[in-house]
Amino acid sequence: MAVVDAYWAAPPIARTVATTVFACSVAVYTGMISSGPFWFHYSHLWQLPPALHRLVLPFFLTGPNLGVLFDTYFVFSYLSTLEKSNSKFSRKEDLIWYLMVVGSVIIILNQVFTGITFAYLTGLLIAMCYTATQDQRGQTAHFYVVTIPAQLMPACLLLVTLLTAGMSHFLIGVTGLVAAHFHDFCTRIYPEFGNGPNLLPTPWFISWIMTTPRIQNTVYGSTYVPPKDKQPRSGPLPDSWRSAGPGRRLG
């Protein structure tokens, strides 16, 4: 039960994404489902109906073998850091919008410049690593058995990716680094140092989705909180009296 309690107590976005990544990867590598839907090419958008799911699924497939465990761990670790302590994501919808923006940039860069149509999770990991370490400048981090400055973690991950996974994964990682820089410039650097507005504000509809219906995460799961106009009215009278109709004066 301690493991179950710890799972439900984890940050909800990190928990959900990491679980989905692990489940999809295990299903693909054990042959339960095909890897076809996890590949993306822009021509898939011109189909009828458009294969919109391919915009998301390439980010849910890890590397094979031990990559299933390590990539899932890094996804959970970096997302947890962003969700719990990063100053840029005070609301859940801000983090969701960040993932959407960074993922879109990674797809566009790979479709235009590299021609790579798979393994986009590598780019997302590098992007999240870069963003997570921006608030950790001056601190140290453990990279396997080596202690390094926290801001060097993205470069170290890129180097390991090149040595272990090859040039294609390295290029995807570079697109993730560019995507993270792009988001950081639009939302932090330009507003702070250029005295300009936030160029990528979180759209209102994402906030609306996050609050309708309202979901409260508890240690044992999630509870539904209806909107205020649908919540039962409280008062000193019991429910049976309030539902009995209008009162009448006696005498």
mmCIF file of C-alpha atoms in Angstrom:
data_model
loop_
_atom_site.group_PDB
_atom_site.id
_atom_site.type_symbol
_atom_site.label_atom_id
_atom_site.label_comp_id
_atom_site.label_asym_id
_atom_site.label_seq_id
_atom_site.Cartn_x
_atom_site.Cartn_y
_atom_site.Cartn_z
ATOM 1 C CA MET A 1 0.000 0.000 0.000
ATOM 2 C CA ALA A 2 2.929 2.355 0.602
ATOM 3 C CA VAL A 3 3.845 2.169 -3.093
ATOM 4 C CA VAL A 4 0.254 2.877 -4.116
ATOM 5 C CA ASP A 5 0.037 5.805 -1.708
ATOM 6 C CA ALA A 6 3.312 7.241 -3.013
ATOM 7 C CA TYR A 7 2.082 6.871 -6.587
ATOM 8 C CA TRP A 8 -1.137 8.792 -5.976
ATOM 9 C CA ALA A 9 0.716 11.405 -3.943
ATOM 10 C CA ALA A 10 3.050 12.172 -6.875
ATOM 11 C CA PRO A 11 2.455 15.313 -8.956
ATOM 12 C CA PRO A 12 -0.515 14.512 -11.213
ATOM 13 C CA ILE A 13 0.891 15.646 -14.564
ATOM 14 C CA ALA A 14 4.244 13.922 -14.029
ATOM 15 C CA ARG A 15 2.490 10.789 -12.789
ATOM 16 C CA THR A 16 0.086 10.641 -15.729
ATOM 17 C CA VAL A 17 2.661 11.313 -18.449
ATOM 18 C CA ALA A 18 5.258 8.911 -17.009
ATOM 19 C CA THR A 19 2.654 6.157 -16.646
ATOM 20 C CA THR A 20 1.499 6.645 -20.231
ATOM 21 C CA VAL A 21 5.085 6.611 -21.529
ATOM 22 C CA PHE A 22 5.874 3.395 -19.659
ATOM 23 C CA ALA A 23 2.655 1.642 -20.683
ATOM 24 C CA CYS A 24 2.978 2.576 -24.368
ATOM 25 C CA SER A 25 6.633 1.566 -24.519
ATOM 26 C CA VAL A 26 6.054 -1.798 -22.858
ATOM 27 C CA ALA A 27 3.114 -2.482 -25.176
ATOM 28 C CA VAL A 28 5.170 -1.685 -28.290
ATOM 29 C CA TYR A 29 8.325 -3.578 -27.334
ATOM 30 C CA THR A 30 6.423 -6.671 -26.226
ATOM 31 C CA GLY A 31 4.482 -6.742 -29.485
ATOM 32 C CA MET A 32 1.099 -6.033 -27.922
ATOM 33 C CA ILE A 33 0.556 -3.058 -30.252
ATOM 34 C CA SER A 34 2.197 -1.826 -33.442
ATOM 35 C CA SER A 35 4.790 0.941 -33.432
ATOM 36 C CA GLY A 36 3.256 2.445 -36.589
ATOM 37 C CA PRO A 37 1.078 5.068 -34.848
ATOM 38 C CA PHE A 38 4.153 6.337 -32.961
ATOM 39 C CA TRP A 39 5.743 7.647 -36.168
ATOM 40 C CA PHE A 40 4.869 11.073 -37.542
ATOM 41 C CA HIS A 41 5.090 12.641 -40.974
ATOM 42 C CA TYR A 42 3.308 15.817 -41.968
ATOM 43 C CA SER A 43 1.479 13.911 -44.715
ATOM 44 C CA HIS A 44 -0.510 12.149 -41.982
ATOM 45 C CA LEU A 45 -2.321 15.441 -41.366
ATOM 46 C CA TRP A 46 -3.726 15.480 -44.908
ATOM 47 C CA GLN A 47 -5.508 12.165 -44.448
ATOM 48 C CA LEU A 48 -9.252 11.918 -43.972
ATOM 49 C CA PRO A 49 -9.707 11.940 -41.086
ATOM 50 C CA PRO A 50 -6.391 13.577 -40.103
ATOM 51 C CA ALA A 51 -4.160 11.375 -37.931
ATOM 52 C CA LEU A 52 -3.960 13.943 -35.145
ATOM 53 C CA HIS A 53 -2.977 11.297 -32.607
ATOM 54 C CA ARG A 54 0.415 11.085 -34.331
ATOM 55 C CA LEU A 55 1.184 14.578 -33.061
ATOM 56 C CA VAL A 56 1.255 13.183 -29.529
ATOM 57 C CA LEU A 57 2.203 9.505 -29.656
ATOM 58 C CA PRO A 58 5.835 9.974 -30.822
ATOM 59 C CA PHE A 59 6.525 11.549 -27.421
ATOM 60 C CA PHE A 60 5.292 8.444 -25.576
ATOM 61 C CA LEU A 61 7.806 5.910 -26.890
ATOM 62 C CA THR A 62 11.088 5.384 -25.058
ATOM 63 C CA GLY A 63 14.221 3.659 -26.239
ATOM 64 C CA PRO A 64 14.284 -0.176 -26.171
ATOM 65 C CA ASN A 65 15.477 -2.461 -23.360
ATOM 66 C CA LEU A 66 16.734 -0.441 -20.369
ATOM 67 C CA GLY A 67 15.656 2.730 -22.124
ATOM 68 C CA VAL A 68 12.094 1.926 -21.043
ATOM 69 C CA LEU A 69 13.102 2.284 -17.406
ATOM 70 C CA PHE A 70 15.635 5.107 -17.695
ATOM 71 C CA ASP A 71 13.582 7.295 -20.032
ATOM 72 C CA THR A 72 10.465 6.828 -17.925
ATOM 73 C CA TYR A 73 12.432 7.780 -14.816
ATOM 74 C CA PHE A 74 13.801 10.943 -16.461
ATOM 75 C CA VAL A 75 10.333 11.911 -17.693
ATOM 76 C CA PHE A 76 8.921 11.609 -14.185
ATOM 77 C CA SER A 77 11.905 13.295 -12.541
ATOM 78 C CA TYR A 78 12.031 16.376 -14.768
ATOM 79 C CA LEU A 79 8.269 16.801 -14.959
ATOM 80 C CA SER A 80 8.017 16.535 -11.173
ATOM 81 C CA THR A 81 10.642 19.243 -10.797
ATOM 82 C CA LEU A 82 8.823 21.522 -13.232
ATOM 83 C CA GLU A 83 5.437 20.841 -11.683
ATOM 84 C CA LYS A 84 6.443 21.290 -8.051
ATOM 85 C CA SER A 85 9.150 23.924 -7.891
ATOM 86 C CA ASN A 86 9.746 25.728 -11.193
ATOM 87 C CA SER A 87 8.909 29.422 -10.983
ATOM 88 C CA LYS A 88 7.514 29.532 -14.539
ATOM 89 C CA PHE A 89 4.721 27.046 -13.893
ATOM 90 C CA SER A 90 2.684 28.296 -10.974
ATOM 91 C CA ARG A 91 -0.438 26.713 -12.521
ATOM 92 C CA LYS A 92 -0.979 23.266 -13.999
ATOM 93 C CA GLU A 93 -2.178 24.726 -17.282
ATOM 94 C CA ASP A 94 1.098 26.635 -17.684
ATOM 95 C CA LEU A 95 3.012 23.361 -17.659
ATOM 96 C CA ILE A 96 0.588 21.742 -20.093
ATOM 97 C CA TRP A 97 0.952 24.703 -22.459
ATOM 98 C CA TYR A 98 4.741 24.441 -22.149
ATOM 99 C CA LEU A 99 4.626 20.782 -23.206
ATOM 100 C CA MET A 100 2.383 21.655 -26.151
ATOM 101 C CA VAL A 101 4.637 24.492 -27.353
ATOM 102 C CA VAL A 102 7.898 22.594 -26.935
ATOM 103 C CA GLY A 103 6.455 19.475 -28.548
ATOM 104 C CA SER A 104 5.185 21.487 -31.517
ATOM 105 C CA VAL A 105 8.582 23.129 -32.066
ATOM 106 C CA ILE A 106 10.338 19.752 -31.871
ATOM 107 C CA ILE A 107 8.006 18.312 -34.507
ATOM 108 C CA ILE A 108 8.398 21.301 -36.842
ATOM 109 C CA LEU A 109 12.200 21.369 -36.577
ATOM 110 C CA ASN A 110 12.509 17.659 -37.238
ATOM 111 C CA GLN A 111 10.068 17.703 -40.127
ATOM 112 C CA VAL A 112 11.810 20.662 -41.786
ATOM 113 C CA PHE A 113 15.503 20.131 -41.026
ATOM 114 C CA THR A 114 16.266 16.539 -39.990
ATOM 115 C CA GLY A 115 13.524 14.520 -41.653
ATOM 116 C CA ILE A 116 13.379 12.251 -38.584
ATOM 117 C CA THR A 117 9.902 10.906 -37.877
ATOM 118 C CA PHE A 118 10.318 8.976 -34.603
ATOM 119 C CA ALA A 119 11.775 9.037 -31.059
ATOM 120 C CA TYR A 120 10.694 12.600 -30.285
ATOM 121 C CA LEU A 121 10.738 11.763 -26.579
ATOM 122 C CA THR A 122 14.505 12.316 -26.656
ATOM 123 C CA GLY A 123 13.966 15.945 -27.641
ATOM 124 C CA LEU A 124 11.309 16.445 -24.985
ATOM 125 C CA LEU A 125 13.613 15.038 -22.300
ATOM 126 C CA ILE A 126 16.414 17.426 -23.259
ATOM 127 C CA ALA A 127 13.955 20.329 -23.313
ATOM 128 C CA MET A 128 12.573 19.503 -19.865
ATOM 129 C CA CYS A 129 16.088 19.016 -18.505
ATOM 130 C CA TYR A 130 17.140 22.448 -19.772
ATOM 131 C CA THR A 131 14.050 24.173 -18.357
ATOM 132 C CA ALA A 132 14.311 22.382 -15.010
ATOM 133 C CA THR A 133 17.937 23.384 -14.511
ATOM 134 C CA GLN A 134 17.418 27.090 -15.254
ATOM 135 C CA ASP A 135 16.245 27.629 -11.666
ATOM 136 C CA GLN A 136 19.167 25.552 -10.351
ATOM 137 C CA ARG A 137 22.062 27.695 -11.545
ATOM 138 C CA GLY A 138 24.843 27.728 -8.947
ATOM 139 C CA GLN A 139 23.769 24.330 -7.639
ATOM 140 C CA THR A 140 25.298 20.929 -8.369
ATOM 141 C CA ALA A 141 23.701 17.796 -9.755
ATOM 142 C CA HIS A 142 24.666 14.135 -9.891
ATOM 143 C CA PHE A 143 25.122 12.766 -13.381
ATOM 144 C CA TYR A 144 25.518 9.038 -12.808
ATOM 145 C CA VAL A 145 28.660 9.003 -10.579
ATOM 146 C CA VAL A 146 29.903 12.503 -11.450
ATOM 147 C CA THR A 147 28.971 15.765 -9.732
ATOM 148 C CA ILE A 148 28.567 18.638 -12.190
ATOM 149 C CA PRO A 149 27.020 22.138 -12.240
ATOM 150 C CA ALA A 150 23.286 21.748 -12.681
ATOM 151 C CA GLN A 151 23.149 23.885 -15.823
ATOM 152 C CA LEU A 152 25.461 21.434 -17.625
ATOM 153 C CA MET A 153 22.990 18.555 -17.357
ATOM 154 C CA PRO A 154 21.429 19.119 -20.823
ATOM 155 C CA ALA A 155 24.868 19.092 -22.478
ATOM 156 C CA CYS A 156 25.831 15.906 -20.649
ATOM 157 C CA LEU A 157 22.579 14.214 -21.674
ATOM 158 C CA LEU A 158 23.190 15.213 -25.281
ATOM 159 C CA LEU A 159 26.695 13.753 -25.157
ATOM 160 C CA VAL A 160 25.480 10.473 -23.692
ATOM 161 C CA THR A 161 22.699 10.353 -26.285
ATOM 162 C CA LEU A 162 25.251 10.754 -29.079
ATOM 163 C CA LEU A 163 27.497 8.023 -27.688
ATOM 164 C CA THR A 164 24.783 5.493 -26.891
ATOM 165 C CA ALA A 165 21.922 6.136 -29.312
ATOM 166 C CA GLY A 166 23.577 7.622 -32.375
ATOM 167 C CA MET A 167 23.397 10.752 -34.476
ATOM 168 C CA SER A 168 19.650 10.691 -35.186
ATOM 169 C CA HIS A 169 18.726 10.746 -31.494
ATOM 170 C CA PHE A 170 21.383 13.403 -30.910
ATOM 171 C CA LEU A 171 19.803 15.628 -33.566
ATOM 172 C CA ILE A 172 16.380 15.160 -32.002
ATOM 173 C CA GLY A 173 17.907 16.169 -28.684
ATOM 174 C CA VAL A 174 19.304 19.331 -30.270
ATOM 175 C CA THR A 175 15.826 20.249 -31.551
ATOM 176 C CA GLY A 176 14.549 19.811 -27.986
ATOM 177 C CA LEU A 177 17.227 22.189 -26.708
ATOM 178 C CA VAL A 178 16.267 24.761 -29.338
ATOM 179 C CA ALA A 179 12.582 24.362 -28.426
ATOM 180 C CA ALA A 180 13.321 24.951 -24.738
ATOM 181 C CA HIS A 181 15.407 28.049 -25.591
ATOM 182 C CA PHE A 182 12.556 29.347 -27.745
ATOM 183 C CA HIS A 183 10.008 28.955 -24.944
ATOM 184 C CA ASP A 184 12.358 30.502 -22.395
ATOM 185 C CA PHE A 185 13.011 33.516 -24.635
ATOM 186 C CA CYS A 186 9.323 34.131 -25.313
ATOM 187 C CA THR A 187 8.123 33.735 -21.722
ATOM 188 C CA ARG A 188 11.038 34.896 -19.567
ATOM 189 C CA ILE A 189 13.981 36.535 -21.336
ATOM 190 C CA TYR A 190 12.051 38.943 -23.567
ATOM 191 C CA PRO A 191 9.575 40.061 -20.843
ATOM 192 C CA GLU A 192 12.324 40.509 -18.229
ATOM 193 C CA PHE A 193 15.169 41.991 -20.282
ATOM 194 C CA GLY A 194 13.329 43.380 -23.298
ATOM 195 C CA ASN A 195 10.494 44.957 -21.298
ATOM 196 C CA GLY A 196 8.022 43.280 -23.607
ATOM 197 C CA PRO A 197 4.967 41.111 -23.067
ATOM 198 C CA ASN A 198 4.893 37.366 -22.653
ATOM 199 C CA LEU A 199 4.859 36.169 -26.259
ATOM 200 C CA LEU A 200 3.405 32.767 -25.375
ATOM 201 C CA PRO A 201 0.723 33.304 -22.709
ATOM 202 C CA THR A 202 -1.287 30.271 -21.705
ATOM 203 C CA PRO A 203 -4.522 30.255 -23.752
ATOM 204 C CA TRP A 204 -7.764 30.744 -21.874
ATOM 205 C CA PHE A 205 -9.262 27.490 -23.142
ATOM 206 C CA ILE A 206 -6.585 25.411 -21.400
ATOM 207 C CA SER A 207 -7.417 27.116 -18.105
ATOM 208 C CA TRP A 208 -11.108 26.490 -18.806
ATOM 209 C CA ILE A 209 -10.471 22.793 -19.432
ATOM 210 C CA MET A 210 -8.455 22.542 -16.223
ATOM 211 C CA THR A 211 -11.257 24.077 -14.140
ATOM 212 C CA THR A 212 -14.326 22.511 -15.793
ATOM 213 C CA PRO A 213 -14.967 20.126 -14.202
ATOM 214 C CA ARG A 214 -12.769 20.778 -11.233
ATOM 215 C CA ILE A 215 -10.567 17.867 -10.247
ATOM 216 C CA GLN A 216 -8.951 17.741 -6.849
ATOM 217 C CA ASN A 217 -6.096 15.269 -6.470
ATOM 218 C CA THR A 218 -5.961 13.495 -3.139
ATOM 219 C CA VAL A 219 -3.661 10.853 -1.731
ATOM 220 C CA TYR A 220 -6.130 8.140 -2.762
ATOM 221 C CA GLY A 221 -7.084 9.448 -6.184
ATOM 222 C CA SER A 222 -9.151 12.297 -7.598
ATOM 223 C CA THR A 223 -12.428 13.795 -6.505
ATOM 224 C CA TYR A 224 -14.889 15.781 -8.587
ATOM 225 C CA VAL A 225 -15.939 19.226 -7.375
ATOM 226 C CA PRO A 226 -18.978 20.595 -9.276
ATOM 227 C CA PRO A 227 -19.060 24.241 -10.371
ATOM 228 C CA LYS A 228 -20.370 26.740 -7.853
ATOM 229 C CA ASP A 229 -23.689 27.145 -9.623
ATOM 230 C CA LYS A 230 -24.314 23.403 -9.314
ATOM 231 C CA GLN A 231 -23.137 22.933 -5.756
ATOM 232 C CA PRO A 232 -25.881 22.265 -3.178
ATOM 233 C CA ARG A 233 -26.912 25.278 -1.176
ATOM 234 C CA SER A 234 -26.157 25.208 2.501
ATOM 235 C CA GLY A 235 -28.116 26.758 5.324
ATOM 236 C CA PRO A 236 -29.509 26.193 8.791
ATOM 237 C CA LEU A 237 -32.517 24.165 7.576
ATOM 238 C CA PRO A 238 -32.332 20.448 6.762
ATOM 239 C CA ASP A 239 -32.551 19.357 3.110
ATOM 240 C CA SER A 240 -36.084 17.975 3.542
ATOM 241 C CA TRP A 241 -37.319 21.383 4.688
ATOM 242 C CA ARG A 242 -35.579 23.288 1.871
ATOM 243 C CA SER A 243 -37.096 21.026 -0.796
ATOM 244 C CA ALA A 244 -40.627 21.125 0.582
ATOM 245 C CA GLY A 245 -41.595 24.312 -1.271
ATOM 246 C CA PRO A 246 -42.391 27.869 -0.151
ATOM 247 C CA GLY A 247 -43.360 28.381 3.469
ATOM 248 C CA ARG A 248 -46.759 29.640 4.632
ATOM 249 C CA ARG A 249 -47.497 31.784 7.674
ATOM 250 C CA LEU A 250 -49.916 30.138 10.102
ATOM 251 C CA GLY A 251 -52.727 32.109 11.700
#
